[in-house]
Amino acid sequence: MEAKSWIAALKEADANRPDLPGEHLIVLGVGLLLLMATGHSRTLIGKALIGAAAGAFIGRAASGTGGVALLKTKVDEALTRCRL
């Protein structure tokens, strides 16, 4: 299997699976903990790697249908109801 098709298959499977309750909050928490841990690393490469992992986790928490996107949808719906 080619690498691009394998990655595309993983993305499709991830998009089609149902969200776990609290999944994005857990991932955000892990990302924030990693972000706090970057200062404890002794080497610059360690800080960079931990910071990159933290950014990936925080970005993952913000993306998707169950994270910030869902919150934005709910807020937009509430604002629309208030304007009627």
Coordinates of C-alpha atoms in Angstrom, one line a residue:
M1 CA 0.0 0.0 0.0
E2 CA 1.3 3.4 -1.0
A3 CA 2.0 5.8 1.9
K4 CA -0.4 8.5 0.6
S5 CA -3.2 6.1 0.2
W6 CA -2.5 4.7 3.7
I7 CA -2.6 8.1 5.3
A8 CA -5.8 8.9 3.3
A9 CA -7.4 5.7 4.6
L10 CA -6.5 6.6 8.2
K11 CA -7.9 10.1 7.8
E12 CA -11.1 8.7 6.3
A13 CA -11.5 6.1 9.1
D14 CA -10.9 8.8 11.7
A15 CA -13.5 11.1 10.1
N16 CA -16.1 8.4 10.0
R17 CA -15.8 7.1 13.5
P18 CA -18.0 8.5 16.3
D19 CA -16.5 10.9 18.8
L20 CA -15.8 9.7 22.3
P21 CA -17.4 11.8 25.0
G22 CA -14.8 14.2 26.3
E23 CA -12.2 13.1 23.7
H24 CA -11.2 16.6 22.7
L25 CA -10.9 17.8 26.3
I26 CA -8.6 14.9 27.2
V27 CA -6.4 15.6 24.1
L28 CA -6.3 19.3 25.1
G29 CA -5.3 18.4 28.6
V30 CA -2.5 16.1 27.3
G31 CA -1.3 18.9 25.0
L32 CA -1.3 21.5 27.8
L33 CA 0.6 19.1 30.1
L34 CA 3.2 18.6 27.4
L35 CA 3.4 22.3 26.8
M36 CA 4.2 22.8 30.5
A37 CA 6.8 20.0 30.3
T38 CA 8.8 21.8 27.6
G39 CA 10.5 24.0 30.2
H40 CA 11.7 21.0 32.1
S41 CA 13.7 19.5 29.2
R42 CA 17.4 20.1 29.4
T43 CA 18.2 20.2 25.8
L44 CA 17.0 22.4 23.0
I45 CA 16.1 19.5 20.8
G46 CA 14.1 18.0 23.7
K47 CA 12.2 21.3 24.1
A48 CA 11.5 21.4 20.4
L49 CA 10.2 17.8 20.2
I50 CA 8.0 18.1 23.2
G51 CA 6.7 21.5 22.0
A52 CA 5.9 20.0 18.6
A53 CA 4.0 17.2 20.2
A54 CA 2.2 19.6 22.5
G55 CA 1.2 21.7 19.4
A56 CA 0.0 18.6 17.6
F57 CA -2.2 17.6 20.5
I58 CA -3.6 21.1 21.0
G59 CA -4.3 21.4 17.3
R60 CA -6.0 18.0 17.3
A61 CA -8.2 19.1 20.2
A62 CA -9.3 22.2 18.3
S63 CA -10.1 20.4 15.1
G64 CA -12.8 18.0 14.2
T65 CA -16.5 17.9 14.8
G66 CA -16.4 17.3 18.5
G67 CA -14.0 20.1 19.6
V68 CA -14.0 23.8 19.1
A69 CA -16.0 23.3 15.8
L70 CA -18.9 21.8 17.8
L71 CA -18.7 24.6 20.3
K72 CA -18.8 27.2 17.5
T73 CA -21.8 25.5 16.0
K74 CA -23.6 25.5 19.3
V75 CA -22.8 29.2 19.9
D76 CA -23.9 30.1 16.4
E77 CA -27.2 28.2 16.9
A78 CA -27.8 30.0 20.2
L79 CA -27.1 33.4 18.6
T80 CA -29.4 32.7 15.7
R81 CA -32.2 31.8 18.1
C82 CA -31.7 35.0 20.1
R83 CA -31.9 37.1 17.0
L84 CA -35.3 35.7 16.0

